[in-house]
Amino acid sequence: MASIKNIDNTTLYAEVIIPLALPLNYTWVVPQRFQETVQPGCRVEVNLGKNKRYAGVVKRVHHEPPDFVETKEVLNVLDAQPVVYEQQLRLWEWMARYYMCTEGEVMAAALPAHFKLSSETILVFNEEAGDDFTNLDTEEYLVAEALHIRRELRLPEVQQILDATHVYPVINRLIQKRICYVWEALKETYNPKKETYIALHPDYDSEAALERLLNEDKRLQRAEKQMQLLLAYLHFQRTEGEITKAELLKKAGATDAHLKGLIEKGILIAEKRTVDRIKGAAKQIEVNFELSSAQENALQEISDVFTSKNICLLHGVTSSGKTEIYIRLIERYLKAGRQILYMLPEIALTAQTIRRLEKHFGGHIGVYHSKFSQNERIEIWNKVKDGRVKVVLGARSALFLPFDDLGLIICDEEHDTSYKQMEPAPRYHARDTAIYMASLYEDCKVLLGSATPSLESYYNATAGKYGLVKLMQRYGDIAMPEIEMIDTRRYRSANDAENILTQPLREAIQAALNDQKQVILFQNRRGYTPYQRCSTCGWVPQCRHCDVSLTYHKFYNKLVCHYCGTSYPPVITCARCGNHDFIQKQFGTEKIEEALKEFFPDARTARMDIDSVKGKNAHHQLIQDFEQHKIDILVGTQMVVKGLDFENVSLVGILDADGILSFADFRVNERAYQLMEQVSGRAGRKHGKGKVLIQTSQMQHPVLLQVKQHDYTGLYENEISKREQFFYPPFSRIIKLTFKNKQKEVVRDAAQLFAGALSSKYGKYLTGPAEPIVNKVRNQYLMELLLKLPRSAKVLEQCKKDILYQVAVLHQEKRYKSVIVIPDVDGV
Ligand code: ADP
Ligand code: ZN
Ligand code: ZN
């Protein structure tokens, strides 16, 4: 029977999302006095349980009495204007449903901390606020004073100070007036480096005003040194965009006093700010470079695609100048008054990239990523919301910003796995979410860009779902890097250092150093995985059912597939070359550094991996040092691959291709190709041809031959047929369920039981349960269950419902109550 909604015209209800993992949103009654002000997207203060209070966001106001819940009244309305638009509410709803989490969890990830108030919130006095409270009303004053004395207050303490019904609105105003912060917001681990930047006073933004200043202003005619400094500033600003005080003084050969003179006259301004943050008045848009004819064609093709399709994949080889094409597109949408979201993987969001965009779009841009303080985030949030910021450059979380009129989303390096959030919920893929998000705005286009597209996107493009534009030559007719392989079997040595850096690689490094060139050595990040690998030819035994490498369990002396759980006896004879030697040595980046010291004691070397760049600014600093050639040899993991444009690198060495090619992952070949092609792309970008040397024992490995030929389509064709054969994405959609518990037996039985419950309906789609390679994390044992489902939206939807239902069933049983089940949709 179709349910007929009860309508109660006398009572107004509000469905409110609160920042908790509640399966459903709760509903509160809106009392008469708030009925005028409450609207979707506004925050309201609500009571949950006995005395927990939260600031939640209203999703819907309506007249339908909810079925079961006893409804309490909304306590306060915190915002006169919504903090998010309708589109954000719909995006949250979609994300929660698609990625199997709650709207509360999505909201918690989306909103800056300052918007999130709850009984647990701790307020901290803002030391910068001083003690001038003259512009506060009585209630604000009472709290501010208490904060000033005590430095910190919990919400219940504020409740004691004030009439309890008023607390949240007062706090909200104090946060807006910057008297206090939400403590969560201060838990920052990263302290961005502040530098003083110089900018022209907005009074002189127009050409006419500037001309008058330079030609007619008496104050300058008498101060020649200041005039020179100003001219130098204008020169750098036009050629390089942003300039710091230190750089300017150095480049102009001027002193602090001269600069001070110009600042006192109100001609220049100095502002302290985060190094990679953009500020200043909205400058003219200045896109003053020419596209090459290949780029021009690509841009035209993209525009043509957009007349009939909303999504376009730009497959442009490394250094083809994709960014320049993006800049042209951004310019176009900016001039049409639309907003633009330009997404990059977190690590690629370097000062280098930011500078490149800043140069053209100045104050129209906002940068948004996880390293920014909550204050900075809220600033951008507000500017995006009221349209002052038109272009947002950001990592995946930037898609939560409250865009009002989004016209274009660029997803650069669309293949990058860091677009997928792993932990915590929402475990979303930012590229896919962006594609859904675009559908919420009128005529919003999505451009995916990559030198090595994900198989999924390329498949969609060849199937005609997306447009496909190719840009197959590097900008400035620079040749593609030349790739050579070094057969490690020929150089095997008893000395480890000589295995790490084989003789041909050492010679090439020496040659580069002699030429004053720089070298990048790439070693894969993933640590030691116990494989059985033929030490002669690199062969790794594979699972017959899953087409993935088997891992070796020493304890049981067995090979195990960590997808389906099938175990095999250890292999004694290599199926490929017939040898019997299965030892495998893996070396970490420290070992490589030692080898370098041994062979190149005079070279300046540095290491870039997660461990070495944890500290403040370390990553930024390393890149800068390398750019300025303070480092000759950079040893790095995946981090060196991302979006960097180093001019002087002539050699890239990939130290252990065998390791890259043997991950136990159905995407191993795709990833290996992407990785090696991207690393190679760092070589010889500007001056002359770069060289890439790959150390391997598998000279004939198809992926290596494809990398050598830069043959993406070859790779694609091989892989796509295997994906079809083994029913992997893009032919299926994967939902991975991870079970966690402190007791190994409990988690194993729970996963078995769960698989059993699903098997009648989904048997043929189930793989596992099996132990993952890392089977214990923070004292919790893990089991995984994989569902490879057909792409039909209906099946998918139903299956998600069934999974959630089975989780509830599982938790009914006492033994399994504490088993955590984590669904991950479209994991990578
Ligand atoms: P990709 O992102 O495709 O790897 P980039 O956009 O980084 O390539 O371009 C490679 C280099 O070529 C950059 O240094 C860029 O400034 C330069 N370049 C590309 N196109 C142009 C152009 N039209 N005019 C001037 N320089 C360009
Ligand atoms: Zn072999
Ligand atoms: Zn298997």
PDB file of C-alpha atoms and ligand atoms in Angstrom, residues 289-292 295 316-326 356 412-413 451 471 475-476 643-645 647 682 685-686, ligand 1:
ATOM      1  CA  PHE A 289      50.112  33.620 -23.156  1.00  0.00           C
ATOM      2  CA  GLU A 290      49.423  31.961 -26.470  1.00  0.00           C
ATOM      3  CA  LEU A 291      48.415  28.361 -26.783  1.00  0.00           C
ATOM      4  CA  SER A 292      50.323  26.193 -29.202  1.00  0.00           C
ATOM      5  CA  GLN A 295      46.693  23.077 -27.388  1.00  0.00           C
ATOM      6  CA  GLY A 316      47.290  14.801 -22.530  1.00  0.00           C
ATOM      7  CA  VAL A 317      50.786  13.403 -22.203  1.00  0.00           C
ATOM      8  CA  THR A 318      53.016  14.716 -19.435  1.00  0.00           C
ATOM      9  CA  SER A 319      54.197  18.257 -20.071  1.00  0.00           C
ATOM     10  CA  SER A 320      51.718  18.788 -22.882  1.00  0.00           C
ATOM     11  CA  GLY A 321      50.514  21.909 -21.134  1.00  0.00           C
ATOM     12  CA  LYS A 322      47.184  20.763 -19.782  1.00  0.00           C
ATOM     13  CA  THR A 323      47.350  23.443 -17.125  1.00  0.00           C
ATOM     14  CA  GLU A 324      47.493  26.122 -19.806  1.00  0.00           C
ATOM     15  CA  ILE A 325      44.336  24.722 -21.326  1.00  0.00           C
ATOM     16  CA  TYR A 326      42.663  24.722 -17.925  1.00  0.00           C
ATOM     17  CA  ARG A 356      50.776  29.598 -11.721  1.00  0.00           C
ATOM     18  CA  ASP A 412      43.294  17.224 -12.718  1.00  0.00           C
ATOM     19  CA  GLU A 413      45.272  13.980 -12.427  1.00  0.00           C
ATOM     20  CA  ALA A 451      48.426  11.775 -18.838  1.00  0.00           C
ATOM     21  CA  LEU A 471      46.854  15.952 -26.705  1.00  0.00           C
ATOM     22  CA  TYR A 475      54.618  21.697 -25.275  1.00  0.00           C
ATOM     23  CA  GLY A 476      57.499  23.335 -27.103  1.00  0.00           C
ATOM     24  CA  GLY A 643      52.357  17.740 -10.449  1.00  0.00           C
ATOM     25  CA  LEU A 644      55.797  19.167 -10.065  1.00  0.00           C
ATOM     26  CA  ASP A 645      57.578  20.938 -12.845  1.00  0.00           C
ATOM     27  CA  GLU A 647      63.305  22.305 -15.126  1.00  0.00           C
ATOM     28  CA  ARG A 682      59.456  14.562 -14.542  1.00  0.00           C
ATOM     29  CA  ARG A 685      60.462  18.862 -19.215  1.00  0.00           C
ATOM     30  CA  LYS A 686      62.057  22.044 -20.387  1.00  0.00           C
TER      31      LYS A 686
HETATM   32  P1  ADP B   1      51.119  19.056 -17.955  1.00  0.00           P
HETATM   33  O1  ADP B   1      50.285  19.554 -16.824  1.00  0.00           O
HETATM   34  O2  ADP B   1      50.323  18.681 -19.163  1.00  0.00           O
HETATM   35  O3  ADP B   1      52.117  18.016 -17.565  1.00  0.00           O
HETATM   36  P2  ADP B   1      52.166  21.691 -17.891  1.00  0.00           P
HETATM   37  O4  ADP B   1      50.866  22.390 -17.963  1.00  0.00           O
HETATM   38  O5  ADP B   1      52.848  21.617 -16.587  1.00  0.00           O
HETATM   39  O6  ADP B   1      52.008  20.250 -18.481  1.00  0.00           O
HETATM   40  O7  ADP B   1      53.137  22.337 -18.977  1.00  0.00           O
HETATM   41  C1  ADP B   1      54.483  21.999 -19.106  1.00  0.00           C
HETATM   42  C2  ADP B   1      55.359  23.229 -19.211  1.00  0.00           C
HETATM   43  O8  ADP B   1      55.147  23.895 -20.456  1.00  0.00           O
HETATM   44  C3  ADP B   1      55.090  24.232 -18.134  1.00  0.00           C
HETATM   45  O9  ADP B   1      56.293  24.767 -17.677  1.00  0.00           O
HETATM   46  C4  ADP B   1      54.252  25.285 -18.815  1.00  0.00           C
HETATM   47  O10 ADP B   1      54.424  26.551 -18.219  1.00  0.00           O
HETATM   48  C5  ADP B   1      54.780  25.256 -20.240  1.00  0.00           C
HETATM   49  N1  ADP B   1      53.732  25.619 -21.181  1.00  0.00           N
HETATM   50  C6  ADP B   1      52.726  24.814 -21.598  1.00  0.00           C
HETATM   51  N2  ADP B   1      51.934  25.448 -22.469  1.00  0.00           N
HETATM   52  C7  ADP B   1      52.416  26.689 -22.611  1.00  0.00           C
HETATM   53  C8  ADP B   1      52.042  27.833 -23.394  1.00  0.00           C
HETATM   54  N3  ADP B   1      50.988  27.796 -24.201  1.00  0.00           N
HETATM   55  N4  ADP B   1      52.809  28.945 -23.272  1.00  0.00           N
HETATM   56  C9  ADP B   1      53.875  28.971 -22.471  1.00  0.00           C
HETATM   57  N5  ADP B   1      54.277  27.934 -21.710  1.00  0.00           N
HETATM   58  C10 ADP B   1      53.573  26.794 -21.777  1.00  0.00           C
END
